[in-house]
Coordinates of C-alpha atoms in Angstrom, one line a residue:
M29 CA 70.3 -53.0 43.8
S30 CA 69.0 -52.4 40.2
L31 CA 65.7 -51.3 40.7
Y32 CA 63.1 -49.9 37.6
L33 CA 60.2 -47.6 38.3
G34 CA 57.0 -47.8 36.2
I35 CA 54.2 -45.1 36.5
D36 CA 50.8 -45.1 35.4
V37 CA 48.5 -42.1 34.9
G38 CA 45.1 -43.4 34.8
T39 CA 41.7 -41.7 34.9
Q40 CA 40.9 -42.0 38.3
G41 CA 44.6 -42.0 39.9
M42 CA 48.3 -42.7 39.4
K43 CA 50.2 -45.5 40.3
A44 CA 53.9 -46.5 41.0
Q45 CA 55.5 -50.1 40.8
I46 CA 59.1 -50.5 41.4
I47 CA 60.4 -53.9 40.2
D48 CA 63.9 -55.6 41.2
I49 CA 65.5 -57.4 38.3
A50 CA 67.8 -59.3 40.2
S51 CA 65.1 -61.0 42.1
S52 CA 62.2 -60.7 39.6
T53 CA 60.1 -59.4 42.0
I54 CA 57.9 -56.3 42.6
A55 CA 59.7 -54.4 45.4
F56 CA 57.5 -51.8 46.1
T57 CA 54.2 -50.2 45.1
E58 CA 52.4 -46.8 45.6
S59 CA 49.1 -45.2 44.3
I60 CA 47.1 -42.1 44.8
S61 CA 43.4 -41.2 44.0
F62 CA 43.0 -37.9 42.3
G63 CA 39.3 -37.5 43.7
K64 CA 40.2 -38.3 47.5
D65 CA 43.7 -36.8 47.6
F66 CA 43.5 -33.6 45.6
P67 CA 39.8 -32.1 46.3
E68 CA 41.1 -28.7 45.2
F69 CA 40.9 -30.0 41.5
H70 CA 37.1 -30.7 41.8
S71 CA 37.7 -34.0 40.1
P72 CA 35.9 -36.7 42.2
S73 CA 36.4 -39.2 39.4
G74 CA 39.3 -37.9 38.1
Y75 CA 37.9 -35.4 35.7
L76 CA 36.3 -31.9 35.8
L77 CA 32.6 -32.0 35.7
D78 CA 30.9 -30.0 32.8
P79 CA 27.3 -28.9 32.2
N80 CA 27.7 -30.2 28.8
P81 CA 28.2 -34.5 29.3
L82 CA 29.7 -34.4 25.8
T83 CA 32.8 -32.5 27.2
V84 CA 35.3 -33.9 29.6
H85 CA 38.3 -32.2 30.6
C86 CA 41.1 -32.5 33.3
D87 CA 43.3 -30.0 34.8
P88 CA 47.0 -31.0 33.8
L89 CA 48.4 -29.4 36.9
M90 CA 46.6 -32.2 38.8
W91 CA 48.9 -34.8 37.0
A92 CA 51.7 -32.8 37.8
A93 CA 50.8 -32.7 41.7
G94 CA 50.3 -36.4 41.3
L95 CA 53.9 -37.0 40.7
D96 CA 55.1 -35.0 43.7
L97 CA 52.4 -36.8 45.9
L98 CA 53.7 -40.3 44.6
F99 CA 57.2 -39.6 45.0
T100 CA 56.8 -38.1 48.6
R101 CA 54.9 -41.2 49.5
L102 CA 57.5 -43.4 48.3
K103 CA 60.3 -41.2 49.9
S104 CA 58.5 -41.5 53.2
K105 CA 58.1 -45.0 53.4
G106 CA 62.1 -45.5 52.8
V107 CA 62.2 -46.7 49.2
P108 CA 65.6 -46.4 48.0
L109 CA 65.0 -44.3 45.1
N110 CA 68.6 -43.6 44.4
H111 CA 68.8 -47.2 43.3
I112 CA 66.3 -46.6 40.5
Q113 CA 68.1 -47.1 37.1
A114 CA 65.2 -46.0 34.7
I115 CA 61.8 -44.6 34.8
S116 CA 59.0 -45.4 32.2
G117 CA 55.5 -45.5 32.1
S118 CA 51.9 -45.7 30.9
A119 CA 49.1 -42.9 30.5
Q120 CA 45.3 -42.8 29.5
Q121 CA 45.4 -42.3 25.8
H122 CA 44.3 -39.5 23.3
G123 CA 44.0 -36.6 26.1
S124 CA 46.0 -33.6 25.0
V125 CA 47.8 -31.1 26.8
Y126 CA 48.5 -27.5 25.1
L127 CA 51.8 -25.3 26.3
N128 CA 52.9 -22.1 25.5
D129 CA 56.5 -21.2 24.4
S130 CA 57.7 -20.7 27.9
F131 CA 57.3 -24.4 28.6
G132 CA 60.9 -25.3 27.7
E133 CA 62.5 -22.8 29.8
V134 CA 60.2 -23.5 32.6
L135 CA 61.2 -27.1 32.8
K136 CA 64.8 -26.1 32.9
S137 CA 64.2 -23.8 35.6
L138 CA 62.4 -25.8 38.4
R139 CA 63.1 -25.1 41.8
P140 CA 63.2 -27.9 44.3
E141 CA 61.7 -25.9 47.2
Q142 CA 58.6 -25.2 45.5
A143 CA 55.8 -27.7 44.1
L144 CA 55.7 -28.9 40.7
A145 CA 52.4 -27.9 39.7
P146 CA 52.4 -24.1 40.5
Q147 CA 55.9 -23.8 38.6
I148 CA 54.4 -25.0 35.3
A149 CA 50.9 -23.2 35.6
S150 CA 52.2 -20.4 33.5
A151 CA 53.3 -22.8 30.7
L152 CA 49.7 -23.8 29.9
A153 CA 48.3 -22.3 26.7
R154 CA 45.1 -24.1 27.6
K155 CA 44.1 -24.5 31.1
T156 CA 42.3 -27.7 30.6
A157 CA 43.0 -31.2 28.6
P158 CA 40.4 -32.9 26.7
I159 CA 40.5 -36.5 27.7
W160 CA 39.7 -40.0 25.9
M161 CA 36.1 -39.6 27.5
D162 CA 35.4 -36.3 25.6
R163 CA 32.8 -36.9 23.0
S164 CA 32.4 -33.2 21.6
T165 CA 34.0 -33.8 18.4
H166 CA 31.4 -35.3 16.1
E167 CA 31.4 -32.7 13.6
E168 CA 35.1 -32.7 13.4
C169 CA 35.1 -36.5 12.9
V170 CA 32.3 -36.1 9.8
E171 CA 34.9 -33.5 8.3
L172 CA 37.9 -35.9 8.6
N173 CA 35.7 -38.9 7.2
E174 CA 34.4 -36.8 4.3
K175 CA 37.7 -35.4 3.2
F176 CA 39.9 -38.7 3.6
K177 CA 37.1 -41.4 3.4
G178 CA 38.8 -44.8 3.8
R179 CA 42.4 -43.8 3.8
I180 CA 42.2 -42.5 7.1
Q181 CA 41.4 -45.6 8.7
R182 CA 43.8 -47.6 6.5
D183 CA 46.6 -45.4 7.1
T184 CA 46.2 -44.4 10.8
G185 CA 44.4 -47.7 12.0
S186 CA 41.1 -46.1 13.2
P187 CA 38.3 -44.3 11.5
P188 CA 37.7 -40.7 12.7
T189 CA 37.1 -41.3 16.5
E190 CA 35.4 -38.8 18.8
R191 CA 37.9 -39.4 21.8
F192 CA 41.0 -39.3 19.5
T193 CA 43.5 -36.5 19.7
G194 CA 43.1 -35.2 16.2
P195 CA 39.6 -34.1 16.2
Q196 CA 40.3 -32.7 19.8
I197 CA 43.0 -30.4 18.4
M198 CA 40.7 -29.5 15.5
R199 CA 37.9 -28.5 17.7
F200 CA 40.1 -26.4 20.0
Y201 CA 41.3 -24.4 16.8
K202 CA 37.9 -23.8 15.6
T203 CA 36.4 -22.7 19.0
N204 CA 39.4 -20.9 20.5
K205 CA 41.8 -19.8 17.8
E206 CA 43.4 -17.2 20.1
E207 CA 44.6 -19.9 22.5
Y208 CA 45.5 -22.2 19.7
N209 CA 48.1 -19.8 18.0
K210 CA 49.5 -19.3 21.6
T211 CA 50.2 -23.0 21.7
K212 CA 53.8 -23.9 20.9
H213 CA 53.5 -27.6 22.1
I214 CA 50.9 -30.3 22.0
H215 CA 51.5 -33.1 24.2
L216 CA 49.7 -36.2 24.8
V217 CA 49.3 -37.4 28.5
S218 CA 52.1 -39.8 28.2
S219 CA 54.7 -37.3 26.6
F220 CA 53.7 -34.6 28.9
I221 CA 54.3 -36.5 31.8
A222 CA 57.7 -37.8 30.3
S223 CA 58.6 -34.1 29.7
L224 CA 58.1 -33.3 33.4
M225 CA 60.3 -35.8 34.3
C226 CA 63.3 -35.1 32.0
G227 CA 63.2 -31.5 32.2
R228 CA 62.5 -30.8 28.6
S229 CA 59.7 -30.9 25.9
G230 CA 60.0 -34.8 25.1
P231 CA 59.1 -37.2 22.2
L232 CA 55.9 -39.2 22.0
D233 CA 56.2 -42.9 21.4
Y234 CA 54.5 -44.8 18.5
S235 CA 52.0 -46.5 20.6
D236 CA 50.3 -43.3 21.7
A237 CA 50.9 -41.6 18.5
S238 CA 48.7 -43.9 17.0
G239 CA 45.7 -43.0 19.1
T240 CA 45.5 -39.6 17.5
N241 CA 44.1 -40.2 13.8
L242 CA 47.1 -38.1 12.9
F243 CA 49.9 -40.9 12.8
N244 CA 50.7 -42.7 9.8
L245 CA 51.2 -46.5 10.7
F246 CA 53.3 -47.4 7.4
T247 CA 55.8 -44.3 7.5
L248 CA 56.0 -44.3 11.3
N249 CA 55.5 -40.4 11.1
W250 CA 52.9 -37.7 11.4
D251 CA 50.5 -38.0 8.3
K252 CA 51.4 -34.5 6.9
E253 CA 48.2 -34.2 4.6
I254 CA 45.8 -35.1 7.6
V255 CA 47.6 -33.0 9.9
E256 CA 47.6 -30.1 7.7
F257 CA 43.9 -30.5 7.2
A258 CA 43.2 -30.7 11.0
A259 CA 44.7 -27.3 12.0
P260 CA 47.3 -24.5 10.6
G261 CA 50.5 -25.0 11.8
L262 CA 49.8 -28.2 13.5
L263 CA 53.0 -30.1 12.5
E264 CA 55.2 -27.8 14.2
K265 CA 53.2 -27.9 17.5
L266 CA 53.4 -31.9 17.6
P267 CA 56.1 -33.8 19.4
M268 CA 58.9 -35.7 17.8
L269 CA 58.1 -39.4 17.4
V270 CA 60.4 -42.2 18.7
P271 CA 60.0 -46.1 19.3
S272 CA 58.7 -47.1 22.8
A273 CA 62.0 -48.2 24.1
T274 CA 63.9 -45.1 23.6
I275 CA 65.9 -43.3 26.1
I276 CA 64.9 -39.8 26.3
G277 CA 67.2 -38.3 28.8
E278 CA 67.9 -38.4 32.4
I279 CA 65.8 -37.2 35.2
A280 CA 65.5 -33.4 35.6
P281 CA 67.5 -31.9 38.7
Y282 CA 64.2 -31.0 40.4
Y283 CA 63.4 -34.9 41.4
A284 CA 66.8 -35.0 43.5
K285 CA 64.7 -33.7 46.3
F286 CA 63.1 -37.4 46.7
G287 CA 66.2 -39.1 46.5
F288 CA 66.5 -40.1 42.9
S289 CA 70.3 -40.2 41.1
A290 CA 71.0 -37.8 38.5
K291 CA 71.9 -40.6 36.4
T292 CA 68.3 -42.3 36.4
Q293 CA 67.4 -42.8 32.8
I294 CA 63.9 -41.7 31.5
I295 CA 62.6 -43.8 28.8
A296 CA 59.6 -42.8 26.5
F297 CA 56.3 -43.3 28.2
A298 CA 53.6 -45.0 26.3
G299 CA 49.9 -45.7 25.8
D300 CA 48.3 -47.6 28.6
N301 CA 46.5 -50.1 26.4
P302 CA 49.5 -51.0 24.5
S303 CA 51.4 -51.1 27.5
S304 CA 49.0 -53.6 28.9
L305 CA 49.6 -55.7 26.0
V306 CA 53.3 -56.0 27.1
G307 CA 52.4 -56.4 30.8
T308 CA 50.1 -59.1 30.4
G309 CA 52.3 -61.2 28.3
A310 CA 50.2 -60.9 25.3
S311 CA 52.6 -59.1 22.9
L312 CA 53.0 -61.8 20.7
P313 CA 50.4 -63.1 18.2
G314 CA 48.1 -65.9 19.9
T315 CA 47.5 -64.4 23.3
G316 CA 44.6 -61.9 23.8
G317 CA 44.0 -59.8 27.0
I318 CA 41.0 -58.1 28.5
S319 CA 41.3 -54.9 30.5
L320 CA 38.1 -53.9 32.7
G321 CA 38.4 -50.5 34.3
T322 CA 36.8 -47.0 33.5
S323 CA 36.9 -48.2 29.9
D324 CA 36.4 -52.0 28.6
T325 CA 39.0 -53.4 26.0
F326 CA 39.8 -56.7 24.6
F327 CA 43.3 -56.4 22.6
C328 CA 46.1 -58.7 21.0
A329 CA 49.0 -58.5 18.7
T330 CA 49.4 -59.2 15.0
K331 CA 52.4 -59.7 12.9
E332 CA 51.2 -56.8 10.5
P333 CA 48.7 -54.4 10.5
V334 CA 45.2 -55.7 10.1
L335 CA 42.4 -53.5 8.8
D336 CA 39.2 -53.9 10.8
T337 CA 36.6 -52.0 9.4
K338 CA 33.9 -52.6 11.8
Y339 CA 34.9 -53.0 15.2
G340 CA 38.6 -52.3 15.9
H341 CA 41.4 -49.9 16.1
I342 CA 44.8 -50.8 15.1
L343 CA 47.7 -49.2 17.5
G344 CA 51.6 -49.2 17.0
N345 CA 53.5 -51.2 19.7

């Protein structure tokens, strides 16, 4: 039996879907609700409530706890997790997680008899993660626009956008330099979850990187000029970049307690909207898709990057 596991980390919950390649069927599914299953995180809709409506953050430990619960439920239902050949996933885009210099060592020394979330708590340089709903970065977007004008949209695929990771990091540096300076790694939600799965600080795929205002679509690398303007020393804190289908390692020993084989491969996680493009069969030009969820999007593929100066965003895929 050859099974493949996909994980989606959304705004309000987390889902798992296991595909049986031999029969081309969905063999197992499971889901959790952050609000219902984790009242201790005080996030009834999947995010923390803040007096300022422009500020929308999550507790990254809630996502880690979600992995534990998701796998516990799959195991309790008798799902043969030892037959999972590879794991990949998608995550809400733009959100950023800030880790200190202990993150790598913490991941290497995870103890299976303990829960995941409390073990990684000490590695957080910032206790909360701004997510895609955050709109507190208007000032930073104005600064980016004044500095780079049309180039930032031409080269990164989007104008400076309040929910994007680059402006979020800029604001964090300006408002809390002490915690920023303690930050060794900055991950997006997708690369943070992938890192937890493979037991090391892992890379970020092109699709999610293109929702940061920091990724150059033409060089397929971080845009050094924009990155350096955003915050000092930022380039060293950002993840390595890889194509979406990259195998980034094998599953961490921690997950053997759920029944996973040590040889289970971890493939780079991606952004949820680009993943939806593939999942709905719209990855080739000529077919569009509509997603109606916590956010509503229309998406379609193009052969070459096409600049839309009025409405859209161009994301690598």
